Amino acid sequence: MLNGTKNEFRKQDTTAIKGIAIIMLLFYHCFSTADRFAGYDISFLLPQNIEMWLCNACNVCVGMFAVLSAYGITIASKKMLEERDYRRYFVHRYLSLMKGFWIAFAFATVISAILGKLSAYGSGLTFILNFVSELSGLAYILQTSSLCGTWWYISFTVMLIVMIPFVDIIYQKWGGYAHTDSIPGILPYKTGNCKYDKMDRCNYNWLFSGGE
């Protein structure tokens, strides 16, 4: 699975593509719907409806991040996966992911406490459970309260980290016959009648879904 070839992405390649994905992310969040730039004088190169359609299509950047993240995690963990040292792999990858998140989480928690917004976690035992769930990166898997809607990606990346050893085992056993159509992937599925809760975020159902 992890035989190195000259055709593999290098770190510089994935960094460049992530840069493109970030630009697409900005276009999507800033210009995909008219209400996002209401009140601003925006000059469009193409007719506004066409540019908005193109910006809305930029939401494919999420899939790009997912593929690049899974690829990067796999290559960076090459030795541990080859040695089947899955416990060390999980601890290493999980801590590598969460260390950066914990900095942002600490900052958001302090600001939220100052502004009196920590009530989003509830009170008493509910507060503790929601807080620990968020701190561990599992809020969007367990469907508990969250301070920030965009932190769903942390939960998604945690799932990627958990899934990769299983994919590796399947590939080692069946080789080229194993592909995304034959293994279940965990995907965030936004319900059709999506409603926003008191934290202004969309509710997600996490489902096991096979590739199509």
PDB file of C-alpha atoms in Angstrom:
ATOM      1  CA  MET A   1       0.000   0.000   0.000  1.00  0.00           C
ATOM      2  CA  LEU A   2       2.784   2.369   0.854  1.00  0.00           C
ATOM      3  CA  ASN A   3       5.422   1.667  -1.756  1.00  0.00           C
ATOM      4  CA  GLY A   4       7.125   4.916  -2.617  1.00  0.00           C
ATOM      5  CA  THR A   5       7.145   6.009  -6.257  1.00  0.00           C
ATOM      6  CA  LYS A   6       8.131   9.129  -8.081  1.00  0.00           C
ATOM      7  CA  ASN A   7       4.433   9.719  -8.822  1.00  0.00           C
ATOM      8  CA  GLU A   8       3.507  10.234  -5.160  1.00  0.00           C
ATOM      9  CA  PHE A   9       2.495  13.652  -3.948  1.00  0.00           C
ATOM     10  CA  ARG A  10       5.269  15.380  -2.085  1.00  0.00           C
ATOM     11  CA  LYS A  11       4.605  17.565   0.920  1.00  0.00           C
ATOM     12  CA  GLN A  12       5.058  20.627  -1.283  1.00  0.00           C
ATOM     13  CA  ASP A  13       2.405  19.307  -3.673  1.00  0.00           C
ATOM     14  CA  THR A  14      -0.193  18.739  -0.965  1.00  0.00           C
ATOM     15  CA  THR A  15       0.590  22.142   0.553  1.00  0.00           C
ATOM     16  CA  ALA A  16       0.025  23.818  -2.826  1.00  0.00           C
ATOM     17  CA  ILE A  17      -3.283  22.014  -3.363  1.00  0.00           C
ATOM     18  CA  LYS A  18      -4.376  22.890   0.175  1.00  0.00           C
ATOM     19  CA  GLY A  19      -3.662  26.523  -0.706  1.00  0.00           C
ATOM     20  CA  ILE A  20      -5.949  26.246  -3.731  1.00  0.00           C
ATOM     21  CA  ALA A  21      -8.617  24.590  -1.555  1.00  0.00           C
ATOM     22  CA  ILE A  22      -8.378  27.420   0.986  1.00  0.00           C
ATOM     23  CA  ILE A  23      -8.951  29.996  -1.787  1.00  0.00           C
ATOM     24  CA  MET A  24     -11.965  27.979  -2.940  1.00  0.00           C
ATOM     25  CA  LEU A  25     -13.186  27.894   0.668  1.00  0.00           C
ATOM     26  CA  LEU A  26     -13.016  31.697   0.844  1.00  0.00           C
ATOM     27  CA  PHE A  27     -14.918  32.086  -2.439  1.00  0.00           C
ATOM     28  CA  TYR A  28     -17.582  29.662  -1.214  1.00  0.00           C
ATOM     29  CA  HIS A  29     -18.092  31.336   2.151  1.00  0.00           C
ATOM     30  CA  CYS A  30     -17.954  34.896   0.823  1.00  0.00           C
ATOM     31  CA  PHE A  31     -19.821  34.804  -2.488  1.00  0.00           C
ATOM     32  CA  SER A  32     -21.919  31.633  -2.872  1.00  0.00           C
ATOM     33  CA  THR A  33     -25.146  33.367  -1.788  1.00  0.00           C
ATOM     34  CA  ALA A  34     -26.227  36.997  -2.100  1.00  0.00           C
ATOM     35  CA  ASP A  35     -26.791  37.462   1.647  1.00  0.00           C
ATOM     36  CA  ARG A  36     -23.096  36.798   2.299  1.00  0.00           C
ATOM     37  CA  PHE A  37     -21.996  39.984   0.552  1.00  0.00           C
ATOM     38  CA  ALA A  38     -25.129  42.075   1.068  1.00  0.00           C
ATOM     39  CA  GLY A  39     -24.262  45.699   1.819  1.00  0.00           C
ATOM     40  CA  TYR A  40     -20.914  45.541   0.012  1.00  0.00           C
ATOM     41  CA  ASP A  41     -20.123  46.967  -3.410  1.00  0.00           C
ATOM     42  CA  ILE A  42     -18.822  43.919  -5.279  1.00  0.00           C
ATOM     43  CA  SER A  43     -17.609  44.079  -8.892  1.00  0.00           C
ATOM     44  CA  PHE A  44     -18.006  40.740 -10.670  1.00  0.00           C
ATOM     45  CA  LEU A  45     -16.014  39.799 -13.779  1.00  0.00           C
ATOM     46  CA  LEU A  46     -18.857  37.582 -15.002  1.00  0.00           C
ATOM     47  CA  PRO A  47     -22.623  37.958 -14.524  1.00  0.00           C
ATOM     48  CA  GLN A  48     -23.361  37.764 -10.787  1.00  0.00           C
ATOM     49  CA  ASN A  49     -25.510  34.631 -10.973  1.00  0.00           C
ATOM     50  CA  ILE A  50     -22.781  32.752 -12.855  1.00  0.00           C
ATOM     51  CA  GLU A  51     -20.078  33.760 -10.402  1.00  0.00           C
ATOM     52  CA  MET A  52     -22.298  32.815  -7.475  1.00  0.00           C
ATOM     53  CA  TRP A  53     -22.881  29.412  -9.080  1.00  0.00           C
ATOM     54  CA  LEU A  54     -19.130  28.936  -9.523  1.00  0.00           C
ATOM     55  CA  CYS A  55     -18.460  30.009  -5.935  1.00  0.00           C
ATOM     56  CA  ASN A  56     -21.107  27.612  -4.667  1.00  0.00           C
ATOM     57  CA  ALA A  57     -19.393  24.812  -6.610  1.00  0.00           C
ATOM     58  CA  CYS A  58     -16.222  25.602  -4.666  1.00  0.00           C
ATOM     59  CA  ASN A  59     -17.625  23.655  -1.719  1.00  0.00           C
ATOM     60  CA  VAL A  60     -15.808  20.700  -3.285  1.00  0.00           C
ATOM     61  CA  CYS A  61     -12.852  22.070  -1.299  1.00  0.00           C
ATOM     62  CA  VAL A  62     -14.119  20.045   1.686  1.00  0.00           C
ATOM     63  CA  GLY A  63     -13.643  16.834  -0.272  1.00  0.00           C
ATOM     64  CA  MET A  64     -10.202  18.017  -1.353  1.00  0.00           C
ATOM     65  CA  PHE A  65      -9.205  18.581   2.276  1.00  0.00           C
ATOM     66  CA  ALA A  66     -10.539  15.136   3.204  1.00  0.00           C
ATOM     67  CA  VAL A  67      -8.535  13.349   0.497  1.00  0.00           C
ATOM     68  CA  LEU A  68      -5.375  15.308   1.253  1.00  0.00           C
ATOM     69  CA  SER A  69      -5.766  14.733   4.988  1.00  0.00           C
ATOM     70  CA  ALA A  70      -6.208  10.970   4.577  1.00  0.00           C
ATOM     71  CA  TYR A  71      -3.274  10.815   2.155  1.00  0.00           C
ATOM     72  CA  GLY A  72      -1.026  12.876   4.423  1.00  0.00           C
ATOM     73  CA  ILE A  73      -1.926  10.853   7.510  1.00  0.00           C
ATOM     74  CA  THR A  74      -1.238   7.593   5.677  1.00  0.00           C
ATOM     75  CA  ILE A  75       2.136   8.650   4.259  1.00  0.00           C
ATOM     76  CA  ALA A  76       3.258  10.261   7.523  1.00  0.00           C
ATOM     77  CA  SER A  77       2.341   7.059   9.393  1.00  0.00           C
ATOM     78  CA  LYS A  78       3.911   4.711   6.827  1.00  0.00           C
ATOM     79  CA  LYS A  79       6.270   2.931   9.212  1.00  0.00           C
ATOM     80  CA  MET A  80       3.704   2.410  11.962  1.00  0.00           C
ATOM     81  CA  LEU A  81       1.133   1.055   9.497  1.00  0.00           C
ATOM     82  CA  GLU A  82       3.635  -1.299   7.901  1.00  0.00           C
ATOM     83  CA  GLU A  83       4.562  -2.602  11.352  1.00  0.00           C
ATOM     84  CA  ARG A  84       0.854  -2.894  12.245  1.00  0.00           C
ATOM     85  CA  ASP A  85       1.548  -0.787  15.325  1.00  0.00           C
ATOM     86  CA  TYR A  86      -1.946   0.638  15.276  1.00  0.00           C
ATOM     87  CA  ARG A  87      -2.046   1.722  18.922  1.00  0.00           C
ATOM     88  CA  ARG A  88       1.038   3.920  18.532  1.00  0.00           C
ATOM     89  CA  TYR A  89      -0.308   5.148  15.196  1.00  0.00           C
ATOM     90  CA  PHE A  90      -3.605   6.259  16.715  1.00  0.00           C
ATOM     91  CA  VAL A  91      -2.049   7.979  19.737  1.00  0.00           C
ATOM     92  CA  HIS A  92       0.504   9.772  17.550  1.00  0.00           C
ATOM     93  CA  ARG A  93      -1.961  10.932  14.884  1.00  0.00           C
ATOM     94  CA  TYR A  94      -4.696  11.875  17.365  1.00  0.00           C
ATOM     95  CA  LEU A  95      -2.357  13.989  19.490  1.00  0.00           C
ATOM     96  CA  SER A  96      -0.823  15.582  16.379  1.00  0.00           C
ATOM     97  CA  LEU A  97      -4.297  16.629  15.264  1.00  0.00           C
ATOM     98  CA  MET A  98      -5.625  17.733  18.624  1.00  0.00           C
ATOM     99  CA  LYS A  99      -2.635  19.780  19.814  1.00  0.00           C
ATOM    100  CA  GLY A 100      -3.394  22.461  17.243  1.00  0.00           C
ATOM    101  CA  PHE A 101      -7.124  22.284  17.930  1.00  0.00           C
ATOM    102  CA  TRP A 102      -6.663  22.591  21.690  1.00  0.00           C
ATOM    103  CA  ILE A 103      -4.947  25.972  21.212  1.00  0.00           C
ATOM    104  CA  ALA A 104      -7.930  27.286  19.237  1.00  0.00           C
ATOM    105  CA  PHE A 105     -10.333  25.624  21.677  1.00  0.00           C
ATOM    106  CA  ALA A 106      -8.658  27.251  24.696  1.00  0.00           C
ATOM    107  CA  PHE A 107      -8.799  30.665  23.035  1.00  0.00           C
ATOM    108  CA  ALA A 108     -12.468  30.232  22.075  1.00  0.00           C
ATOM    109  CA  THR A 109     -13.349  28.998  25.573  1.00  0.00           C
ATOM    110  CA  VAL A 110     -11.733  32.014  27.257  1.00  0.00           C
ATOM    111  CA  ILE A 111     -13.434  34.483  24.894  1.00  0.00           C
ATOM    112  CA  SER A 112     -16.768  32.675  25.270  1.00  0.00           C
ATOM    113  CA  ALA A 113     -16.449  32.776  29.064  1.00  0.00           C
ATOM    114  CA  ILE A 114     -15.767  36.527  28.966  1.00  0.00           C
ATOM    115  CA  LEU A 115     -18.761  37.089  26.688  1.00  0.00           C
ATOM    116  CA  GLY A 116     -20.964  34.738  28.713  1.00  0.00           C
ATOM    117  CA  LYS A 117     -21.452  32.309  25.821  1.00  0.00           C
ATOM    118  CA  LEU A 118     -20.394  29.102  27.577  1.00  0.00           C
ATOM    119  CA  SER A 119     -24.044  28.555  28.420  1.00  0.00           C
ATOM    120  CA  ALA A 120     -24.186  26.888  24.996  1.00  0.00           C
ATOM    121  CA  TYR A 121     -22.818  23.802  26.754  1.00  0.00           C
ATOM    122  CA  GLY A 122     -25.689  23.788  29.236  1.00  0.00           C
ATOM    123  CA  SER A 123     -25.140  23.463  32.964  1.00  0.00           C
ATOM    124  CA  GLY A 124     -24.146  20.896  35.563  1.00  0.00           C
ATOM    125  CA  LEU A 125     -23.444  17.404  34.267  1.00  0.00           C
ATOM    126  CA  THR A 126     -24.625  18.359  30.774  1.00  0.00           C
ATOM    127  CA  PHE A 127     -21.997  21.129  30.677  1.00  0.00           C
ATOM    128  CA  ILE A 128     -19.238  18.678  31.649  1.00  0.00           C
ATOM    129  CA  LEU A 129     -20.289  16.081  29.075  1.00  0.00           C
ATOM    130  CA  ASN A 130     -20.597  18.641  26.268  1.00  0.00           C
ATOM    131  CA  PHE A 131     -17.305  20.292  27.201  1.00  0.00           C
ATOM    132  CA  VAL A 132     -15.384  16.984  27.306  1.00  0.00           C
ATOM    133  CA  SER A 133     -16.990  15.885  24.040  1.00  0.00           C
ATOM    134  CA  GLU A 134     -15.864  19.113  22.355  1.00  0.00           C
ATOM    135  CA  LEU A 135     -12.407  18.945  23.927  1.00  0.00           C
ATOM    136  CA  SER A 136     -11.893  15.416  22.612  1.00  0.00           C
ATOM    137  CA  GLY A 137     -13.003  16.350  19.084  1.00  0.00           C
ATOM    138  CA  LEU A 138     -16.071  14.120  19.204  1.00  0.00           C
ATOM    139  CA  ALA A 139     -18.848  16.719  19.433  1.00  0.00           C
ATOM    140  CA  TYR A 140     -20.155  16.202  15.903  1.00  0.00           C
ATOM    141  CA  ILE A 141     -19.930  12.430  16.166  1.00  0.00           C
ATOM    142  CA  LEU A 142     -21.842  12.330  19.444  1.00  0.00           C
ATOM    143  CA  GLN A 143     -24.137  15.209  18.361  1.00  0.00           C
ATOM    144  CA  THR A 144     -23.392  17.250  21.470  1.00  0.00           C
ATOM    145  CA  SER A 145     -23.291  21.028  21.732  1.00  0.00           C
ATOM    146  CA  SER A 146     -20.464  22.938  20.075  1.00  0.00           C
ATOM    147  CA  LEU A 147     -19.136  26.494  20.321  1.00  0.00           C
ATOM    148  CA  CYS A 148     -18.167  26.625  16.651  1.00  0.00           C
ATOM    149  CA  GLY A 149     -19.933  25.069  13.687  1.00  0.00           C
ATOM    150  CA  THR A 150     -16.766  24.654  11.639  1.00  0.00           C
ATOM    151  CA  TRP A 151     -15.287  22.313  14.239  1.00  0.00           C
ATOM    152  CA  TRP A 152     -17.227  19.456  12.612  1.00  0.00           C
ATOM    153  CA  TYR A 153     -14.097  18.895  10.531  1.00  0.00           C
ATOM    154  CA  ILE A 154     -12.165  17.875  13.651  1.00  0.00           C
ATOM    155  CA  SER A 155     -14.664  15.066  14.234  1.00  0.00           C
ATOM    156  CA  PHE A 156     -14.400  14.072  10.596  1.00  0.00           C
ATOM    157  CA  THR A 157     -10.587  13.947  10.767  1.00  0.00           C
ATOM    158  CA  VAL A 158     -10.735  11.851  13.944  1.00  0.00           C
ATOM    159  CA  MET A 159     -12.884   9.388  11.988  1.00  0.00           C
ATOM    160  CA  LEU A 160     -10.344   9.380   9.153  1.00  0.00           C
ATOM    161  CA  ILE A 161      -7.599   8.540  11.643  1.00  0.00           C
ATOM    162  CA  VAL A 162      -9.671   5.649  13.001  1.00  0.00           C
ATOM    163  CA  MET A 163     -10.628   4.382   9.528  1.00  0.00           C
ATOM    164  CA  ILE A 164      -7.164   4.310   7.938  1.00  0.00           C
ATOM    165  CA  PRO A 165      -5.893   1.187   9.783  1.00  0.00           C
ATOM    166  CA  PHE A 166      -9.021  -0.710   8.736  1.00  0.00           C
ATOM    167  CA  VAL A 167      -8.561   0.387   5.122  1.00  0.00           C
ATOM    168  CA  ASP A 168      -4.909  -0.650   5.345  1.00  0.00           C
ATOM    169  CA  ILE A 169      -5.822  -4.105   6.661  1.00  0.00           C
ATOM    170  CA  ILE A 170      -8.404  -4.585   3.876  1.00  0.00           C
ATOM    171  CA  TYR A 171      -5.926  -3.455   1.231  1.00  0.00           C
ATOM    172  CA  GLN A 172      -3.176  -5.726   2.558  1.00  0.00           C
ATOM    173  CA  LYS A 173      -5.570  -8.676   2.391  1.00  0.00           C
ATOM    174  CA  TRP A 174      -7.239  -8.037  -0.961  1.00  0.00           C
ATOM    175  CA  GLY A 175      -4.751  -5.713  -2.644  1.00  0.00           C
ATOM    176  CA  GLY A 176      -5.955  -4.057  -5.831  1.00  0.00           C
ATOM    177  CA  TYR A 177      -9.410  -5.604  -5.429  1.00  0.00           C
ATOM    178  CA  ALA A 178     -10.071  -3.345  -2.460  1.00  0.00           C
ATOM    179  CA  HIS A 179     -11.396   0.103  -3.294  1.00  0.00           C
ATOM    180  CA  THR A 180     -13.794   2.663  -1.903  1.00  0.00           C
ATOM    181  CA  ASP A 181     -16.834   0.867  -3.309  1.00  0.00           C
ATOM    182  CA  SER A 182     -16.119  -2.215  -1.200  1.00  0.00           C
ATOM    183  CA  ILE A 183     -15.496  -0.567   2.157  1.00  0.00           C
ATOM    184  CA  PRO A 184     -17.869   1.564   4.218  1.00  0.00           C
ATOM    185  CA  GLY A 185     -16.915   5.196   4.694  1.00  0.00           C
ATOM    186  CA  ILE A 186     -18.172   7.356   7.535  1.00  0.00           C
ATOM    187  CA  LEU A 187     -19.674  10.470   6.055  1.00  0.00           C
ATOM    188  CA  PRO A 188     -21.376  13.503   7.553  1.00  0.00           C
ATOM    189  CA  TYR A 189     -24.862  13.692   6.129  1.00  0.00           C
ATOM    190  CA  LYS A 190     -26.745  16.957   6.477  1.00  0.00           C
ATOM    191  CA  THR A 191     -30.447  16.274   6.870  1.00  0.00           C
ATOM    192  CA  GLY A 192     -32.779  17.680   4.246  1.00  0.00           C
ATOM    193  CA  ASN A 193     -34.869  19.564   6.801  1.00  0.00           C
ATOM    194  CA  CYS A 194     -31.795  21.055   8.462  1.00  0.00           C
ATOM    195  CA  LYS A 195     -32.589  23.340  11.367  1.00  0.00           C
ATOM    196  CA  TYR A 196     -30.232  25.605  13.230  1.00  0.00           C
ATOM    197  CA  ASP A 197     -30.012  25.212  16.977  1.00  0.00           C
ATOM    198  CA  LYS A 198     -29.259  27.872  19.588  1.00  0.00           C
ATOM    199  CA  MET A 199     -25.572  27.849  18.659  1.00  0.00           C
ATOM    200  CA  ASP A 200     -26.380  28.750  15.046  1.00  0.00           C
ATOM    201  CA  ARG A 201     -25.027  25.556  13.599  1.00  0.00           C
ATOM    202  CA  CYS A 202     -26.549  22.898  11.426  1.00  0.00           C
ATOM    203  CA  ASN A 203     -27.424  19.506  12.875  1.00  0.00           C
ATOM    204  CA  TYR A 204     -25.627  16.577  11.289  1.00  0.00           C
ATOM    205  CA  ASN A 205     -26.377  12.877  11.324  1.00  0.00           C
ATOM    206  CA  TRP A 206     -23.289  10.688  11.089  1.00  0.00           C
ATOM    207  CA  LEU A 207     -24.019   7.662   8.965  1.00  0.00           C
ATOM    208  CA  PHE A 208     -22.159   4.645   7.688  1.00  0.00           C
ATOM    209  CA  SER A 209     -22.421   4.942   3.923  1.00  0.00           C
ATOM    210  CA  GLY A 210     -20.760   2.884   1.208  1.00  0.00           C
ATOM    211  CA  GLY A 211     -19.129   4.533  -1.814  1.00  0.00           C
ATOM    212  CA  GLU A 212     -21.117   4.893  -4.976  1.00  0.00           C
TER     213      GLU A 212
END
